[in-house]
Amino acid sequence: MGDVNDRTTENAMDTAAAARDATYWAKAVTRLNVSEVPKGAINLNVTGKQLAGPIQGFGKMWQKTYQVRLPRERVSATDLIATWKQRFPDFWPEGNLFYGPLTGIAPGEVALLNMTLPGGMTLSTGVMVLYADEESFTLMTPQGHMFAGWITFSATERDGETVAQAQVLMRASDPIFELGLTLGGHRQEDLFWSHTLREVAAHFGEAADVDTQVVCVDKRRQWSRWSNVWHSSAIRSAGYMLGAPIRGARDLARRGRTPD
Amino acid sequence: MTTSELSTTVRRRDRVAVIDLVGGVNARAEHSLDTAWAEAVRELPDAVVLNFRDAGYINSTGIALIVGLLAKARARGVPIRAYGLTPHYREIFEITRLADFLAINPDEDSAVRGAERSST
């Protein structure tokens, strides 16, 4: 009888959770749209792109988990996530800009990313907030991003500690990014998220070590996806930067023709 | 978010393994899903069908776990199908583009028939 009651209670909890669930997930989108471009942001490689999950990518599939532990009395899981959502760009390494929507991190919102690559090139891409609740949020990448996948940021309370976590599930989008990841890109990414988590911990007054776990979920490359390179944000960003002098000269000429 | 733990059972229908998912599919479901997967593929089925009819809440970590199953299925060359998804979760499978790789059927019979067809 007790089991039946337990099961009924669990089913009721699941029903309630499922009802709330609709507000946590993004609505269906066929192509991304950036509603407002923040000042200073480059809006490239996002508008009109489809989302690309880990199964649409080219390279090996990786799951990377980065964790820091904080004393529970310092911050609860829900407070940590609320802060992380609110101050998301502040915790990123210098030179990498996240232009979030004015409304904050909420399901369906699109953010622009302008990342500085080795050599000084700015790579422009974006992400969509796929999911957000009180204890986690997930960003999903568009076509042309360095990797196809999603990143889930979460916090849980375990044994008197609050564990903050970033978990990436990804494949390199195309053969060029796969090569880049092999030649140091993975290490750069590990440094990026380790830095972010250390900054999150530092925000709450903790100098925490980052625990990193990397698992290759699928060793095979999806050669049928080589043509993803057409959308490559690296190639398109490089083209955009190379075209800057021409755009500048054109603007000057246009201004020169305009009467005062 | 608090939801019930996922429990799984594995049934056989001819040469197709059906995994019944009962409860929430979230971070705590990993062990249960892994165990069910190991049992489902032990007898080298032609295909695996996931039954979501009694699955409750699925969060983004749960979706990531399902992607992990897809990767394992692909590595083994085992087709994988699903049924019993509510319209809301069908939409989530479309958004996350899981539906590109995981055929979604309206009921168990069509999922099993489809699985048999896709494995021949």
XYZ file of C-alpha atoms in Angstrom:
380
model
C 0.000 0.000 0.000
C 2.862 2.310 0.934
C 4.487 1.618 -2.435
C 1.246 2.525 -4.229
C 1.039 5.822 -2.299
C 4.689 6.554 -2.995
C 4.159 5.877 -6.691
C 1.049 8.085 -6.781
C 2.964 10.915 -5.098
C 5.862 10.514 -7.509
C 3.489 10.558 -10.497
C 1.863 13.732 -9.180
C 5.309 15.318 -8.788
C 6.212 14.320 -12.326
C 2.965 15.760 -13.690
C 3.595 19.053 -11.894
C 7.178 19.100 -13.118
C 6.086 18.380 -16.684
C 3.586 21.265 -16.522
C 6.302 23.684 -15.400
C 8.649 22.216 -17.961
C 7.126 24.057 -20.912
C 8.383 27.354 -19.507
C 11.932 26.048 -19.123
C 12.484 24.921 -22.718
C 12.908 27.163 -25.757
C 10.108 27.121 -28.284
C 10.743 25.506 -31.653
C 12.752 27.615 -34.068
C 13.708 26.777 -37.613
C 16.288 29.532 -37.987
C 17.861 31.867 -35.445
C 17.038 35.533 -35.298
C 18.875 38.215 -33.333
C 16.263 40.688 -32.165
C 18.662 43.399 -31.024
C 22.391 43.773 -31.636
C 24.145 45.277 -28.602
C 26.477 48.198 -29.252
C 29.944 47.006 -30.200
C 28.879 43.464 -31.047
C 29.506 41.894 -34.442
C 26.399 40.058 -35.584
C 27.789 37.490 -37.961
C 27.098 33.785 -38.473
C 23.962 33.714 -36.328
C 20.932 35.193 -38.079
C 19.309 32.637 -40.367
C 21.360 29.719 -39.049
C 19.817 26.505 -37.777
C 20.730 25.042 -34.414
C 23.249 22.197 -34.499
C 23.397 19.584 -31.748
C 26.181 17.095 -31.068
C 24.750 14.664 -33.608
C 24.925 17.201 -36.426
C 28.656 17.838 -35.989
C 31.642 16.326 -37.781
C 34.311 15.327 -35.262
C 34.575 12.867 -32.412
C 31.895 13.341 -29.759
C 33.201 14.542 -26.406
C 31.649 15.074 -23.019
C 33.689 17.441 -20.895
C 32.763 18.158 -17.307
C 34.287 20.939 -15.212
C 33.377 21.251 -11.521
C 34.185 23.406 -8.514
C 32.995 22.803 -4.952
C 31.945 25.566 -2.600
C 30.799 25.359 1.026
C 27.003 25.122 1.092
C 26.822 27.867 3.728
C 28.533 30.219 1.265
C 25.937 29.830 -1.489
C 22.984 27.573 -2.320
C 22.615 25.875 -5.705
C 19.734 28.099 -6.791
C 21.490 31.308 -5.701
C 24.634 30.248 -7.524
C 22.716 29.626 -10.753
C 20.812 32.909 -10.402
C 24.134 34.763 -10.087
C 25.744 32.798 -12.900
C 22.855 33.652 -15.247
C 22.932 37.301 -14.263
C 26.712 37.771 -14.518
C 27.495 35.149 -17.136
C 29.873 37.278 -19.281
C 31.800 38.561 -16.236
C 33.244 35.117 -15.543
C 34.663 34.589 -19.033
C 38.374 34.963 -19.836
C 39.454 38.372 -21.096
C 39.080 38.990 -24.820
C 35.986 36.819 -25.149
C 32.720 38.701 -25.241
C 29.245 37.355 -24.622
C 26.523 39.772 -25.688
C 23.504 38.398 -23.889
C 19.961 39.542 -24.452
C 18.767 42.473 -22.360
C 16.149 40.209 -20.841
C 18.891 37.947 -19.474
C 19.415 34.230 -19.913
C 15.973 32.879 -20.701
C 14.762 30.019 -22.927
C 14.773 30.898 -26.621
C 16.987 33.987 -26.255
C 19.935 34.327 -28.624
C 23.307 35.729 -27.551
C 26.174 36.870 -29.758
C 29.732 35.720 -29.087
C 32.842 37.564 -30.234
C 35.852 35.460 -29.345
C 39.526 36.345 -29.733
C 41.470 33.528 -31.330
C 45.242 33.029 -31.241
C 46.649 35.478 -33.799
C 44.182 38.164 -32.807
C 41.349 37.218 -35.140
C 37.859 37.854 -33.806
C 35.535 34.937 -34.359
C 31.870 35.894 -34.408
C 29.196 33.377 -33.605
C 26.364 32.909 -31.126
C 24.321 30.567 -28.982
C 20.669 30.051 -28.131
C 19.427 29.427 -24.603
C 17.876 26.002 -25.039
C 16.821 25.430 -21.459
C 16.839 27.354 -18.192
C 15.440 26.518 -14.772
C 16.463 27.422 -11.214
C 19.264 24.871 -11.038
C 20.626 24.779 -14.566
C 20.706 26.365 -17.985
C 21.804 25.078 -21.368
C 23.209 26.888 -24.390
C 23.024 25.344 -27.870
C 25.198 26.275 -30.819
C 24.169 27.290 -34.350
C 25.597 25.957 -37.615
C 29.115 27.257 -38.153
C 30.045 27.483 -34.461
C 33.400 25.920 -33.547
C 31.530 22.938 -32.229
C 28.075 21.523 -32.628
C 26.568 20.794 -29.261
C 25.384 22.239 -26.040
C 26.783 23.350 -22.721
C 24.844 22.833 -19.525
C 25.673 24.935 -16.476
C 24.265 23.529 -13.258
C 24.607 23.519 -9.506
C 23.736 20.767 -7.048
C 24.055 20.424 -3.287
C 25.955 17.359 -2.081
C 27.445 16.517 1.329
C 27.392 20.080 2.608
C 28.842 21.482 -0.589
C 27.442 23.297 -3.596
C 28.912 21.853 -6.759
C 28.989 24.213 -9.741
C 29.402 22.463 -13.041
C 29.803 23.212 -16.742
C 29.272 20.210 -18.983
C 29.968 20.349 -22.696
C 28.601 17.723 -25.089
C 30.043 18.425 -28.500
C 31.571 17.472 -31.804
C 33.776 19.800 -33.824
C 31.491 21.272 -36.481
C 33.688 20.590 -39.483
C 37.071 19.118 -40.481
C 38.925 22.421 -39.994
C 37.644 22.900 -36.449
C 38.357 19.211 -35.754
C 41.962 19.767 -36.764
C 42.048 22.917 -34.637
C 40.730 21.058 -31.612
C 43.362 18.347 -32.069
C 46.140 20.933 -32.399
C 45.531 22.633 -29.090
C 41.878 23.635 -29.305
C 40.805 21.109 -26.696
C 43.399 22.488 -24.310
C 42.220 26.046 -24.989
C 38.674 25.003 -24.278
C 39.688 23.294 -21.025
C 41.506 26.473 -19.965
C 38.484 28.571 -20.923
C 35.983 26.672 -18.793
C 38.427 26.136 -15.928
C 38.972 29.895 -15.829
C 35.210 30.473 -15.866
C 34.565 28.095 -12.985
C 37.430 29.532 -10.929
C 35.902 32.979 -11.469
C 32.488 31.723 -10.360
C 34.060 30.309 -7.197
C 36.080 33.511 -6.647
C 32.888 35.544 -6.892
C 31.693 33.674 -3.814
C 35.027 34.133 -2.051
C 36.516 30.707 -2.723
C 39.833 29.879 -4.383
C 38.672 26.528 -5.707
C 40.446 23.901 -7.801
C 38.634 22.841 -10.941
C 38.007 19.144 -11.410
C 38.015 18.248 -15.120
C 36.697 15.028 -16.621
C 36.856 14.322 -20.351
C 35.110 11.350 -21.972
C 35.107 10.499 -25.675
C 31.492 9.413 -26.208
C 31.964 8.481 -29.878
C 35.412 8.043 -31.432
C 34.114 8.075 -34.975
C 34.058 11.141 -37.149
C 30.954 11.794 -39.223
C 32.507 12.220 -42.644
C 29.110 12.800 -44.226
C 29.127 16.123 -42.335
C 32.325 17.489 -43.905
C 30.284 20.044 -45.827
C 29.454 21.827 -42.554
C 32.593 23.766 -43.416
C 30.375 25.896 -45.696
C 28.936 27.538 -42.561
C 32.302 27.871 -40.772
C 32.260 30.926 -38.535
C 36.085 31.009 -38.659
C 36.206 31.300 -42.448
C 33.326 33.769 -42.557
C 34.761 35.846 -39.699
C 38.156 35.940 -41.448
C 36.433 37.077 -44.650
C 34.603 39.766 -42.702
C 37.851 41.030 -41.141
C 39.685 41.012 -44.468
C 36.849 43.017 -45.960
C 37.067 45.691 -43.250
C 39.374 48.083 -45.207
C 37.085 47.878 -48.258
C 34.005 48.544 -46.130
C 35.817 51.462 -44.459
C 36.831 53.017 -47.815
C 33.277 52.594 -49.117
C 31.844 54.327 -46.039
C 34.303 57.215 -46.443
C 33.394 57.582 -50.113
C 29.698 57.566 -49.270
C 30.192 60.241 -46.604
C 32.221 62.311 -49.068
C 29.322 62.263 -51.545
C 26.758 63.272 -48.935
C 26.229 67.100 -48.875
C 26.830 68.780 -45.469
C 13.964 20.375 -9.664
C 12.600 17.351 -7.799
C 11.157 14.516 -9.829
C 10.979 10.779 -9.278
C 13.992 8.590 -10.014
C 13.961 6.930 -13.401
C 13.292 3.215 -13.393
C 13.712 1.103 -16.488
C 12.680 -2.355 -17.629
C 13.786 -4.152 -20.759
C 11.400 -6.357 -22.761
C 11.930 -8.348 -25.936
C 9.608 -8.317 -28.902
C 10.998 -10.786 -31.378
C 14.445 -9.446 -32.131
C 13.730 -5.941 -30.886
C 14.548 -4.769 -27.344
C 12.055 -2.326 -25.806
C 13.255 -0.135 -22.902
C 10.353 1.170 -20.775
C 11.261 4.458 -19.074
C 9.275 5.352 -15.954
C 9.993 8.620 -14.094
C 12.104 11.686 -14.729
C 14.935 11.660 -17.249
C 17.576 13.916 -15.707
C 21.116 13.750 -14.312
C 20.074 11.068 -11.797
C 18.890 8.809 -14.632
C 22.380 8.063 -15.959
C 22.994 4.823 -14.083
C 19.518 3.490 -14.793
C 19.797 4.262 -18.515
C 23.267 2.739 -18.766
C 22.112 -0.452 -17.033
C 19.052 -0.727 -19.285
C 21.157 -0.153 -22.382
C 23.631 -2.868 -21.391
C 20.782 -5.296 -20.840
C 19.007 -4.295 -24.059
C 22.023 -4.953 -26.280
C 23.254 -8.069 -24.438
C 21.354 -10.385 -26.779
C 22.368 -8.462 -29.892
C 18.939 -7.112 -30.869
C 18.163 -5.945 -34.385
C 17.009 -2.641 -32.906
C 16.201 -0.858 -29.642
C 12.954 0.992 -28.971
C 12.672 3.604 -26.180
C 9.220 3.807 -24.601
C 8.629 7.314 -23.191
C 4.925 6.780 -22.411
C 5.507 6.840 -18.636
C 8.574 9.055 -18.658
C 7.855 12.203 -16.680
C 9.974 15.246 -16.829
C 12.934 15.392 -19.236
C 15.469 18.166 -18.710
C 18.443 19.170 -20.849
C 20.780 16.792 -18.999
C 18.307 13.991 -19.766
C 18.428 14.908 -23.449
C 22.247 14.733 -23.270
C 21.957 11.212 -21.826
C 19.746 10.195 -24.739
C 22.354 11.599 -27.134
C 24.865 9.356 -25.349
C 22.616 6.360 -26.042
C 22.391 7.369 -29.704
C 26.190 7.462 -29.893
C 26.422 3.991 -28.338
C 23.755 2.686 -30.733
C 25.607 4.150 -33.685
C 28.888 2.612 -32.551
C 27.183 -0.809 -32.444
C 25.211 -0.245 -35.635
C 21.926 -0.756 -33.779
C 18.953 1.331 -35.006
C 17.099 3.146 -32.236
C 13.500 4.406 -32.253
C 11.139 6.040 -29.779
C 7.437 6.237 -29.036
C 5.128 7.586 -26.350
C 6.457 11.150 -26.437
C 3.980 13.901 -25.622
C 3.608 16.653 -28.254
C 5.727 18.905 -26.031
C 8.642 16.480 -25.913
C 8.275 15.725 -29.622
C 8.865 19.434 -30.103
C 11.895 19.320 -27.772
C 13.304 16.423 -29.812
C 12.821 18.573 -32.925
C 14.488 21.650 -31.384
C 17.477 19.684 -30.141
C 17.557 17.914 -33.516
C 17.494 14.507 -31.864
C 14.649 13.727 -34.238
C 17.142 13.834 -37.129
C 18.668 10.600 -35.835
C 15.934 9.017 -33.765
C 12.730 7.979 -35.520
C 9.694 8.899 -33.451
C 6.638 6.651 -33.749
C 3.108 7.077 -32.436
C 2.916 3.663 -30.720
C 4.873 0.577 -29.818
C 3.692 -1.563 -32.715
C 4.775 0.949 -35.329
C 8.078 1.535 -33.500
C 8.822 -2.198 -33.414
C 7.711 -2.685 -37.033
C 9.802 0.333 -38.074
C 12.762 -0.956 -36.112
C 12.456 -4.351 -37.811
C 12.263 -2.667 -41.203
C 15.193 -0.331 -40.561
C 17.387 -3.214 -39.440
C 16.773 -5.315 -42.569
